[in-house]
Coordinates of C-alpha atoms and ligand atoms in Angstrom, one line a residue:
M1 CA 15.4 -5.1 1.2
G2 CA 13.9 -2.9 -1.5
D3 CA 11.8 -1.2 1.2
E4 CA 14.8 -0.4 3.3
A5 CA 16.7 0.9 0.2
V6 CA 13.9 3.4 -0.3
A7 CA 14.0 4.5 3.3
L8 CA 17.8 4.9 3.3
G9 CA 17.6 6.9 0.0
A10 CA 15.1 9.2 1.6
V11 CA 17.3 9.7 4.7
H12 CA 20.3 10.4 2.5
A13 CA 18.2 13.0 0.6
G14 CA 18.0 15.1 3.8
L15 CA 14.6 13.8 5.0
T16 CA 13.0 15.7 7.8
A17 CA 9.9 13.7 8.5
A18 CA 8.1 10.5 7.4
Y19 CA 4.6 9.2 8.0
A20 CA 2.9 5.8 7.3
Y21 CA 0.2 3.4 8.2
P22 CA 1.4 -0.3 8.3
G23 CA 0.6 -2.5 5.3
T24 CA 2.3 -5.4 3.7
P25 CA 4.5 -5.1 1.6
S26 CA 5.4 -1.5 2.6
T27 CA 5.8 -1.9 6.4
E28 CA 9.5 -2.6 6.4
A29 CA 10.4 0.7 4.9
F30 CA 8.9 2.5 7.8
E31 CA 10.3 0.1 10.4
F32 CA 13.7 0.9 9.1
L33 CA 13.0 4.6 9.5
L34 CA 11.8 4.1 13.1
R35 CA 15.0 2.2 13.9
Y36 CA 17.1 4.8 12.2
A37 CA 15.3 7.7 14.1
D38 CA 15.8 5.8 17.3
R39 CA 19.6 5.5 16.8
H40 CA 20.2 9.0 15.3
G41 CA 17.5 11.2 16.7
H42 CA 16.1 12.1 13.3
P43 CA 14.1 12.1 11.1
V44 CA 10.7 12.4 12.7
A45 CA 8.9 9.1 12.0
S46 CA 5.4 8.3 13.1
W47 CA 2.7 5.8 12.4
C48 CA -0.5 7.5 11.7
A49 CA -4.2 6.8 12.1
N50 CA -4.5 6.0 8.4
E51 CA -2.9 6.8 5.0
K52 CA -4.9 9.9 4.5
T53 CA -3.7 11.5 7.7
A54 CA -0.1 10.3 6.9
Y55 CA -0.2 12.0 3.6
E56 CA -1.6 15.2 5.0
Q57 CA 1.1 15.4 7.6
A58 CA 3.8 14.9 4.9
L59 CA 2.2 17.7 2.9
G60 CA 2.5 20.0 5.9
V61 CA 6.2 19.3 6.2
S62 CA 6.6 20.1 2.5
M63 CA 4.7 23.4 2.9
V64 CA 7.4 24.6 5.3
S65 CA 10.1 23.7 2.7
R66 CA 11.4 20.5 4.3
R67 CA 11.6 17.0 2.7
S68 CA 9.0 14.4 3.6
L69 CA 8.2 10.8 2.8
V70 CA 4.9 9.0 3.1
V71 CA 4.8 5.3 2.9
M72 CA 1.8 3.0 2.3
K73 CA 0.7 -0.1 0.4
H74 CA -1.3 0.2 -2.8
V75 CA -4.8 0.0 -1.3
G76 CA -3.8 2.6 1.2
L77 CA -3.6 5.1 -1.7
N78 CA -7.4 4.7 -2.1
V79 CA -7.7 6.1 1.4
A80 CA -5.2 8.9 0.7
A81 CA -6.4 9.5 -2.8
D82 CA -8.1 12.9 -1.9
P83 CA -5.0 14.7 -0.5
F84 CA -2.8 12.9 -3.0
I85 CA -4.6 14.0 -6.2
N86 CA -5.1 17.5 -4.8
S87 CA -1.5 17.8 -3.8
A88 CA -0.5 17.4 -7.5
I89 CA -1.6 21.0 -8.1
V90 CA -0.4 22.8 -5.0
S91 CA 3.2 24.1 -5.3
V92 CA 5.0 21.5 -3.4
H93 CA 7.8 23.4 -1.6
G94 CA 10.0 20.9 0.1
G95 CA 10.4 17.5 -1.8
L96 CA 7.4 15.2 -1.1
V97 CA 7.8 11.6 -2.1
L98 CA 5.2 8.9 -1.9
A99 CA 6.7 5.4 -1.6
I100 CA 4.1 2.9 -2.4
A101 CA 4.3 -0.9 -2.5
D102 CA 1.9 -2.8 -4.8
D103 CA 1.1 -6.4 -4.3
P104 CA 0.6 -8.3 -7.6
G105 CA -0.4 -11.8 -6.7
M106 CA -2.3 -10.6 -3.6
H107 CA 0.1 -12.2 -1.1
S108 CA -1.4 -10.1 1.6
S109 CA -4.0 -7.8 0.1
Q110 CA -7.6 -7.6 -1.1
N111 CA -6.8 -6.6 -4.7
E112 CA -4.0 -6.2 -7.2
Q113 CA -4.5 -2.5 -8.1
D114 CA -1.6 -0.8 -9.9
S115 CA -0.5 2.5 -8.4
R116 CA 1.1 3.7 -11.7
F117 CA -2.5 4.5 -12.8
Y118 CA -2.8 6.9 -9.8
A119 CA 0.4 8.6 -10.8
D120 CA -0.9 8.9 -14.3
F121 CA -4.3 10.1 -13.1
A122 CA -2.6 12.8 -10.9
R123 CA -0.3 13.7 -13.9
I124 CA 2.9 13.5 -11.8
V125 CA 6.2 11.7 -12.3
C126 CA 6.5 8.1 -11.1
F127 CA 9.7 6.1 -10.6
E128 CA 9.7 2.3 -10.8
P129 CA 12.9 0.7 -9.6
A130 CA 14.1 -2.6 -11.2
N131 CA 16.3 -3.5 -8.2
Q132 CA 17.4 -2.4 -4.7
Q133 CA 20.1 -0.1 -6.0
E134 CA 17.6 1.7 -8.2
A135 CA 15.2 1.9 -5.3
Y136 CA 17.9 3.8 -3.4
E137 CA 19.0 6.0 -6.3
M138 CA 15.5 6.7 -7.6
T139 CA 14.2 7.8 -4.2
R140 CA 17.0 10.4 -4.0
E141 CA 16.2 11.5 -7.5
A142 CA 12.5 11.6 -6.7
F143 CA 13.1 14.4 -4.1
E144 CA 15.0 16.5 -6.7
V145 CA 12.2 16.0 -9.3
S146 CA 9.6 16.9 -6.7
E147 CA 11.2 20.2 -5.9
R148 CA 12.0 21.0 -9.6
F149 CA 8.4 20.5 -10.7
E150 CA 6.8 21.4 -7.4
I151 CA 4.8 18.1 -7.5
P152 CA 4.6 15.0 -5.3
V153 CA 6.6 12.2 -6.9
M154 CA 5.7 8.5 -6.6
V155 CA 8.2 5.6 -6.1
R156 CA 6.4 2.4 -6.9
L157 CA 7.7 -0.9 -5.7
V158 CA 6.2 -4.4 -6.0
T159 CA 6.2 -7.1 -3.3
R160 CA 9.1 -9.1 -4.8
L161 CA 11.4 -6.1 -4.9
A162 CA 10.1 -4.6 -1.6
H163 CA 10.9 -7.8 0.3
S164 CA 14.0 -9.2 -1.4
R165 CA 17.6 -8.4 -0.3
S166 CA 20.7 -7.2 -2.1
I167 CA 23.7 -5.1 -1.2
V168 CA 23.2 -1.4 -2.0
E169 CA 26.0 1.1 -2.5
A170 CA 25.0 4.2 -0.6
H171 CA 26.4 7.7 -1.3
Q172 CA 27.1 10.8 0.8
G173 CA 23.9 12.0 2.6
E174 CA 22.6 15.5 2.2
A175 CA 21.7 18.0 4.9
E176 CA 18.2 18.7 6.0
R177 CA 16.6 21.7 4.1
P178 CA 16.2 25.0 6.0
L179 CA 12.8 25.9 7.3
D180 CA 11.1 28.3 5.0
K181 CA 7.4 28.8 4.7
A182 CA 5.9 28.6 1.2
R183 CA 5.8 32.2 0.1
D184 CA 2.6 32.1 -2.0
P185 CA -0.3 30.9 0.2
A186 CA -2.6 31.1 -2.9
S187 CA -0.7 28.2 -4.4
W188 CA -1.7 26.1 -1.4
T189 CA -5.3 27.3 -1.1
L190 CA -7.4 25.3 -3.6
L191 CA -10.2 27.7 -4.0
P192 CA -11.6 27.4 -7.5
A193 CA -10.1 30.7 -8.6
H194 CA -6.6 29.5 -7.5
A195 CA -7.1 25.8 -8.4
R196 CA -8.0 26.6 -12.1
G197 CA -4.6 28.4 -12.6
L198 CA -2.7 25.7 -10.7
W199 CA -4.3 22.9 -12.7
R200 CA -3.3 24.8 -15.9
R201 CA 0.2 25.2 -14.6
L202 CA 0.4 21.4 -14.0
L203 CA -0.8 20.7 -17.5
D204 CA 1.7 23.2 -18.9
T205 CA 4.5 21.3 -17.1
Q206 CA 3.6 18.0 -18.7
S207 CA 5.9 18.5 -21.6
E208 CA 8.9 19.2 -19.3
M209 CA 8.1 16.0 -17.3
L210 CA 8.1 14.1 -20.6
S211 CA 11.5 15.6 -21.5
L212 CA 12.7 14.4 -18.1
S213 CA 11.7 10.9 -18.8
E214 CA 13.0 11.0 -22.4
E215 CA 16.4 12.0 -21.1
S216 CA 16.5 9.9 -18.0
P217 CA 19.2 7.2 -17.8
F218 CA 16.6 5.2 -16.0
N219 CA 14.8 4.7 -19.3
P220 CA 17.6 3.1 -21.4
L221 CA 17.0 2.2 -25.1
E222 CA 19.3 -0.5 -26.6
L223 CA 18.8 -1.1 -30.3
S224 CA 20.1 -4.4 -31.7
D225 CA 21.4 -5.2 -35.2
D226 CA 20.0 -8.7 -34.8
D227 CA 16.6 -8.2 -33.2
R228 CA 14.6 -10.2 -35.8
G229 CA 12.0 -7.5 -35.7
L230 CA 11.3 -7.9 -31.9
G231 CA 11.3 -4.9 -29.6
I232 CA 10.7 -5.6 -25.9
I233 CA 9.6 -2.9 -23.4
T234 CA 10.2 -3.8 -19.8
T235 CA 9.2 -1.9 -16.7
G236 CA 10.6 -2.2 -13.1
I237 CA 11.3 -5.7 -11.9
A238 CA 10.3 -7.3 -15.2
R239 CA 13.7 -6.4 -16.6
G240 CA 15.3 -8.9 -14.2
Y241 CA 13.0 -11.7 -15.4
L242 CA 13.9 -10.9 -19.0
R243 CA 17.6 -10.9 -18.3
Q244 CA 17.3 -14.4 -16.8
N245 CA 16.0 -15.6 -20.2
L246 CA 17.8 -13.5 -22.8
S247 CA 20.9 -15.8 -23.1
D248 CA 18.6 -18.6 -24.3
L249 CA 17.4 -16.7 -27.3
D250 CA 19.5 -17.1 -30.5
Y251 CA 19.1 -13.5 -31.3
T252 CA 19.2 -10.2 -29.4
P253 CA 16.0 -8.2 -29.3
S254 CA 16.0 -4.4 -29.1
L255 CA 15.1 -3.3 -25.6
L256 CA 13.6 -0.3 -24.0
H257 CA 13.4 -0.2 -20.2
L258 CA 11.0 2.2 -18.4
G259 CA 12.0 3.2 -14.9
V260 CA 10.5 6.7 -15.1
Y261 CA 7.0 7.8 -16.2
P262 CA 5.4 9.5 -18.1
I263 CA 6.2 7.1 -20.9
P264 CA 9.0 8.5 -23.1
V265 CA 7.1 8.7 -26.3
S266 CA 10.1 9.4 -28.6
K267 CA 12.1 6.5 -27.4
V268 CA 9.0 4.2 -27.8
R269 CA 8.6 5.5 -31.4
V270 CA 12.3 4.9 -32.2
L271 CA 12.0 1.3 -31.0
A272 CA 8.7 0.9 -32.9
E273 CA 10.2 2.2 -36.2
K274 CA 13.0 -0.3 -35.9
C275 CA 10.9 -3.3 -35.0
D276 CA 7.8 -4.9 -36.5
R277 CA 6.3 -6.2 -33.3
I278 CA 6.5 -5.1 -29.6
L279 CA 6.3 -7.3 -26.5
V280 CA 5.5 -5.4 -23.2
L281 CA 6.7 -7.0 -19.9
E282 CA 5.3 -5.1 -17.0
E283 CA 4.3 -6.0 -13.4
G284 CA 0.8 -5.0 -12.5
Y285 CA -1.9 -3.8 -14.9
P286 CA -1.3 -3.5 -18.7
L287 CA -0.6 0.3 -18.3
V288 CA 2.2 0.6 -20.9
E289 CA 0.6 -1.9 -23.2
R290 CA -2.6 0.1 -23.3
Q291 CA -0.9 3.4 -23.7
L292 CA 1.2 2.2 -26.6
R293 CA -1.9 1.4 -28.6
G294 CA -2.7 5.1 -28.6
L295 CA 0.9 6.0 -29.6
L296 CA 1.9 3.6 -32.4
P297 CA 0.5 2.7 -35.8
T298 CA -2.5 0.4 -35.3
L299 CA -0.9 -2.2 -37.6
L300 CA 2.1 -2.8 -35.4
P301 CA 1.4 -5.9 -33.3
I302 CA 1.7 -5.1 -29.6
S303 CA 1.6 -8.1 -27.2
G304 CA 1.6 -8.5 -23.5
K305 CA -1.0 -9.1 -20.9
E306 CA -4.0 -8.0 -22.9
T307 CA -3.2 -10.3 -25.8
G308 CA -2.6 -13.3 -23.6
E309 CA 1.3 -13.6 -23.9
L310 CA 1.4 -12.9 -20.2
P311 CA -1.2 -13.7 -17.5
L312 CA -3.5 -10.8 -16.6
D313 CA -3.4 -11.6 -12.9
G314 CA -0.8 -12.6 -10.3
E315 CA 2.9 -11.8 -10.3
L316 CA 5.2 -12.1 -13.3
T317 CA 7.8 -14.9 -13.0
P318 CA 10.9 -15.7 -15.0
E319 CA 8.9 -18.7 -16.4
S320 CA 5.9 -16.6 -17.5
V321 CA 8.3 -14.2 -19.2
R322 CA 10.1 -17.2 -20.8
R323 CA 6.9 -18.4 -22.3
S324 CA 6.1 -15.0 -23.7
L325 CA 9.4 -15.1 -25.6
G326 CA 8.5 -18.5 -27.2
L327 CA 11.2 -20.3 -25.2
P328 CA 10.5 -23.9 -24.1
T329 CA 9.6 -24.4 -20.4
R330 CA 12.6 -25.2 -18.2
A331 CA 12.6 -28.2 -15.9
Q332 CA 10.8 -27.1 -12.7
V333 CA 12.0 -27.8 -9.2
Q334 CA 9.6 -30.3 -7.9
I335 CA 8.0 -29.5 -4.6
A336 CA 7.5 -32.5 -2.4
A337 CA 3.8 -33.5 -2.7
D338 CA 3.5 -34.6 0.9
L339 CA 4.3 -31.3 2.5
P340 CA 1.6 -30.5 5.0
A341 CA -0.8 -27.6 4.0
R342 CA -0.4 -24.6 6.3
P343 CA -3.3 -22.2 5.7
P344 CA -2.9 -19.0 7.7
Q345 CA -4.5 -19.1 11.1
L346 CA -4.8 -17.2 14.3
C347 CA -1.7 -17.7 16.6
P348 CA -2.3 -20.3 19.4
G349 CA -3.6 -18.3 22.3
C350 CA -4.7 -15.3 20.2
P351 CA -7.3 -13.3 22.1
H352 CA -9.5 -13.2 18.9
R353 CA -10.1 -16.9 19.4
D354 CA -11.9 -16.2 22.7
S355 CA -13.9 -13.4 21.2
Y356 CA -15.1 -15.6 18.3
D357 CA -16.0 -18.5 20.6
A358 CA -18.2 -16.1 22.6
L359 CA -19.7 -14.5 19.4
R360 CA -20.6 -17.9 17.9
E361 CA -22.1 -19.0 21.2
A362 CA -24.2 -15.8 21.5
L363 CA -25.4 -16.0 17.9
G364 CA -26.6 -19.6 18.4
G365 CA -30.4 -20.0 18.0
Y366 CA -30.9 -17.0 15.7
E367 CA -32.4 -18.1 12.4
L368 CA -30.8 -15.3 10.4
S369 CA -27.9 -13.1 11.5
I370 CA -25.0 -11.4 9.8
V371 CA -21.4 -10.6 11.0
N372 CA -19.6 -8.0 8.9
A373 CA -15.9 -7.9 9.6
D374 CA -12.9 -5.9 8.6
I375 CA -9.2 -6.2 7.8
G376 CA -6.7 -7.6 10.3
C377 CA -5.8 -10.9 12.0
Y378 CA -9.4 -11.4 13.0
T379 CA -10.3 -11.7 9.3
L380 CA -8.8 -15.2 9.7
G381 CA -12.0 -15.9 11.6
A382 CA -13.6 -16.4 8.2
A383 CA -11.8 -19.8 7.8
P384 CA -12.6 -23.0 9.6
P385 CA -12.9 -23.8 12.4
Y386 CA -14.4 -20.4 13.2
Q387 CA -16.3 -19.3 10.1
A388 CA -17.4 -16.5 12.4
I389 CA -17.4 -13.6 9.9
E390 CA -19.1 -13.0 6.5
S391 CA -17.4 -10.1 4.9
C392 CA -14.1 -8.3 4.5
V393 CA -14.1 -5.5 1.9
C394 CA -11.8 -2.6 3.0
M395 CA -10.6 -0.8 6.1
G396 CA -13.5 0.4 8.1
A397 CA -16.2 -1.1 5.9
A398 CA -17.5 -3.5 8.5
V399 CA -19.2 -0.7 10.5
G400 CA -21.0 0.9 7.5
M401 CA -22.0 -2.4 6.0
A402 CA -23.5 -3.6 9.3
K403 CA -25.4 -0.4 9.5
G404 CA -26.7 -1.0 6.0
A405 CA -27.8 -4.5 6.8
A406 CA -29.6 -3.3 9.9
D407 CA -31.3 -0.4 8.0
A408 CA -32.5 -3.1 5.5
G409 CA -34.2 -4.9 8.4
L410 CA -31.9 -7.8 9.2
F411 CA -31.6 -8.9 12.9
P412 CA -29.3 -9.4 14.6
V413 CA -26.4 -7.5 13.0
V414 CA -22.9 -7.5 14.3
A415 CA -19.9 -5.5 13.1
V416 CA -16.4 -6.8 14.0
I417 CA -13.4 -4.5 13.7
G418 CA -9.9 -4.3 15.3
D419 CA -8.8 -1.4 17.5
S420 CA -6.3 -0.1 14.9
T421 CA -8.7 -0.5 12.0
F422 CA -11.4 1.2 14.1
L423 CA -9.0 4.2 14.6
H424 CA -8.1 4.0 10.9
S425 CA -11.6 4.4 9.5
G426 CA -14.2 2.8 11.7
V427 CA -14.8 6.0 13.7
T428 CA -16.6 7.9 11.0
P429 CA -19.2 5.2 10.1
L430 CA -19.8 4.7 13.9
M431 CA -20.9 8.3 14.0
D432 CA -23.5 7.5 11.4
A433 CA -24.7 4.6 13.5
V434 CA -24.8 6.8 16.6
A435 CA -26.8 9.4 14.8
A436 CA -29.4 6.8 13.7
D437 CA -29.2 4.7 16.9
T438 CA -28.9 1.8 14.6
D439 CA -30.0 -1.6 15.8
M440 CA -26.6 -3.3 15.7
T441 CA -23.7 -4.5 17.9
L442 CA -20.2 -3.3 17.2
M443 CA -17.4 -5.5 18.6
I444 CA -14.0 -3.7 18.7
L445 CA -11.4 -6.4 19.2
D446 CA -8.8 -4.5 21.1
N447 CA -5.5 -6.2 21.1
E448 CA -3.5 -3.0 21.6
A449 CA -1.6 -3.5 18.3
V450 CA -1.7 -3.5 14.5
G451 CA -1.4 -7.3 14.8
M452 CA -1.4 -8.5 11.2
T453 CA 1.5 -6.3 9.9
G454 CA 3.9 -7.3 12.8
A455 CA 2.3 -5.8 15.9
Q456 CA 3.1 -2.1 15.5
H457 CA 1.8 0.3 18.1
T458 CA -1.7 1.8 17.5
V459 CA -2.0 5.6 17.5
L460 CA -4.0 5.7 20.7
A461 CA -3.5 3.5 23.7
S462 CA -6.1 0.8 24.4
S463 CA -7.3 2.7 27.5
R464 CA -8.5 5.6 25.3
L465 CA -10.9 3.5 23.1
E466 CA -13.8 3.4 25.5
P467 CA -13.7 7.2 26.2
L468 CA -13.5 7.8 22.4
V469 CA -16.6 5.6 21.8
L470 CA -18.5 7.3 24.6
G471 CA -17.4 10.7 23.3
L472 CA -19.1 9.9 19.9
G473 CA -22.4 9.5 21.8
V474 CA -22.7 5.8 22.3
D475 CA -25.0 5.1 25.3
P476 CA -22.8 4.2 28.3
D477 CA -25.3 1.6 29.4
H478 CA -24.7 -0.2 26.1
C479 CA -20.9 0.1 25.9
H480 CA -18.9 -2.6 27.7
V481 CA -15.2 -3.5 28.0
V482 CA -14.7 -7.2 28.7
E483 CA -11.5 -9.2 28.9
A484 CA -11.0 -11.7 26.1
R485 CA -9.6 -14.8 27.9
P486 CA -10.6 -18.5 27.8
N487 CA -11.9 -18.3 31.4
K488 CA -14.0 -15.2 30.5
V489 CA -15.7 -16.5 27.4
N490 CA -19.0 -17.1 29.3
E491 CA -19.0 -13.6 30.6
L492 CA -18.3 -12.2 27.1
T493 CA -21.1 -14.4 25.7
A494 CA -23.6 -13.2 28.2
V495 CA -22.8 -9.5 27.5
L496 CA -23.1 -10.2 23.7
R497 CA -26.4 -12.0 24.1
R498 CA -27.8 -9.0 26.1
E499 CA -26.6 -6.5 23.6
L500 CA -27.8 -8.4 20.5
E501 CA -31.3 -8.3 22.0
H502 CA -31.0 -4.5 22.8
R503 CA -33.0 -2.5 20.2
G504 CA -30.5 0.2 19.3
L505 CA -26.7 0.6 19.0
S506 CA -24.4 -1.2 21.4
V507 CA -20.6 -1.5 21.5
V508 CA -18.7 -4.4 23.1
I509 CA -14.9 -4.1 23.4
P510 CA -13.2 -7.4 24.1
V511 CA -9.6 -6.6 25.2
R512 CA -6.4 -8.6 25.6
E513 CA -3.0 -7.8 24.2
C514 CA -1.8 -9.5 21.0
I515 CA 0.7 -12.3 21.8
E516 CA 3.1 -11.1 19.1
H517 CA 2.9 -7.6 20.6
V518 CA 3.7 -8.9 24.1
R519 CA 6.8 -10.7 22.6
R520 CA 7.8 -7.5 20.8
R521 CA 7.3 -5.3 23.9
K522 CA 9.4 -7.6 26.0
A523 CA 12.2 -7.7 23.4
E524 CA 12.2 -3.9 23.2
A525 CA 12.3 -3.7 27.0
K526 CA 15.3 -6.0 27.1
R527 CA 17.2 -4.0 24.5
S528 CA 16.7 -0.6 26.3
Ligands
LIG601 S1 -0.4 -11.6 15.6 FE1 -1.6 -11.2 17.5 S2 -3.7 -10.7 16.8 FE2 -2.6 -11.7 15.1 S3 -3.2 -13.8 15.3 FE3 -1.3 -13.6 16.4 S4 -1.9 -13.1 18.5 FE4 -3.7 -12.9 17.2

């Protein structure tokens, strides 16, 4: 898998520690590291409360001169954006690599955002592998570049590469770096007086970063004598889609592939001088296409996503690339029309089913109510037959949104969040609700796992949730832990009815282990 190639590349770069929060399509990179650490006793690998805490821990490893990796999905970088952007101006000491998996097509995500924009925004180097071998090589190279420029470096994957398999040729691994504290604390202390100088230093290094990408073998330029005026720029996995179609053209276009950013301006100009039109094939947002419009003569036609040659949303495919080249559509494999539809749904016997049965029952009779929910398996409760929740925006948003609805005067208001998501970013908005004694009921569906991404362990055990909630100041008389089981639905309904009527904040924690987690736990026990 592309994910695993990144993880192995990091291990072979002398990795000391890695941190992550699970999120499709990045999860498998970290699962590989956990298995590796289990077998070999290193590196340190831990799931974290959220992407921000993961990033900060990786930064701490770097400060003492050792190499660290932080893994997340694209939307996770919104959570980690604060330490990420700021870390671009500290003097990264041990190599720090951010492996990020974008999800064009939203196979398992709430949006399609393109992490290359974040790398550009932070003014750091970004590697974008085209295949699994490059995922391995580029990750190793990313650690070198990180230490050379004293910046974090991003390795950006997309779902199709992260989850597809290929044989990778691995090389000799490196030793772990010696422990050595960063000698200049000022370069890690972003007081304005220091930060201004560090920001200037980052800006002054941009030309060196540009030279790196101009000279990089990951950015090959192939000029053709018979390109009929067409120059094609590919990035990452789009190169593979182009190759699948090239032999059907009766000419050979000139090609520039981008695997390293910043965009190598000179190579782009050489291509542009030779050709009289440019087609950009890139997975994600039209980043390169937009930047070219600022680099090249305005009369040179540049086509891609913004001009409609490729779709603006979803994943690229060999067929969409084929259409952009003006080639006729190939015969499609026909999918049998009578295959049964299989919309995603909660596993049979999932504890969330019992919680939603109780919630629907408890809410019966109210003229107007609202249930704000969050991200996890329980989001599937939005679909029939449950239709039990009315929002899903981002990790932790349920709690703040419910508080807002209650502040606006709606009654009754319910927030639904999972245990892992609550620990990720539901704790802080609950503090706001505690401070205001908001008239709302928070349900923390505690299944002792990060269910949706494959039942990883949560950072705190289930038994520690209630003390945490009480520690935040929730009234013990309005905090209840109830089992989520078919034969306890009536009990849970009664508790919910009471707390919905309570004028003030209440917390109800339905608890039963995720079935997938039980399966995983038993399999692990059998292996050990
Ligand atoms: S994986 Fe676990 S939490 Fe998710 S639907 Fe299945 S049983 Fe429920």
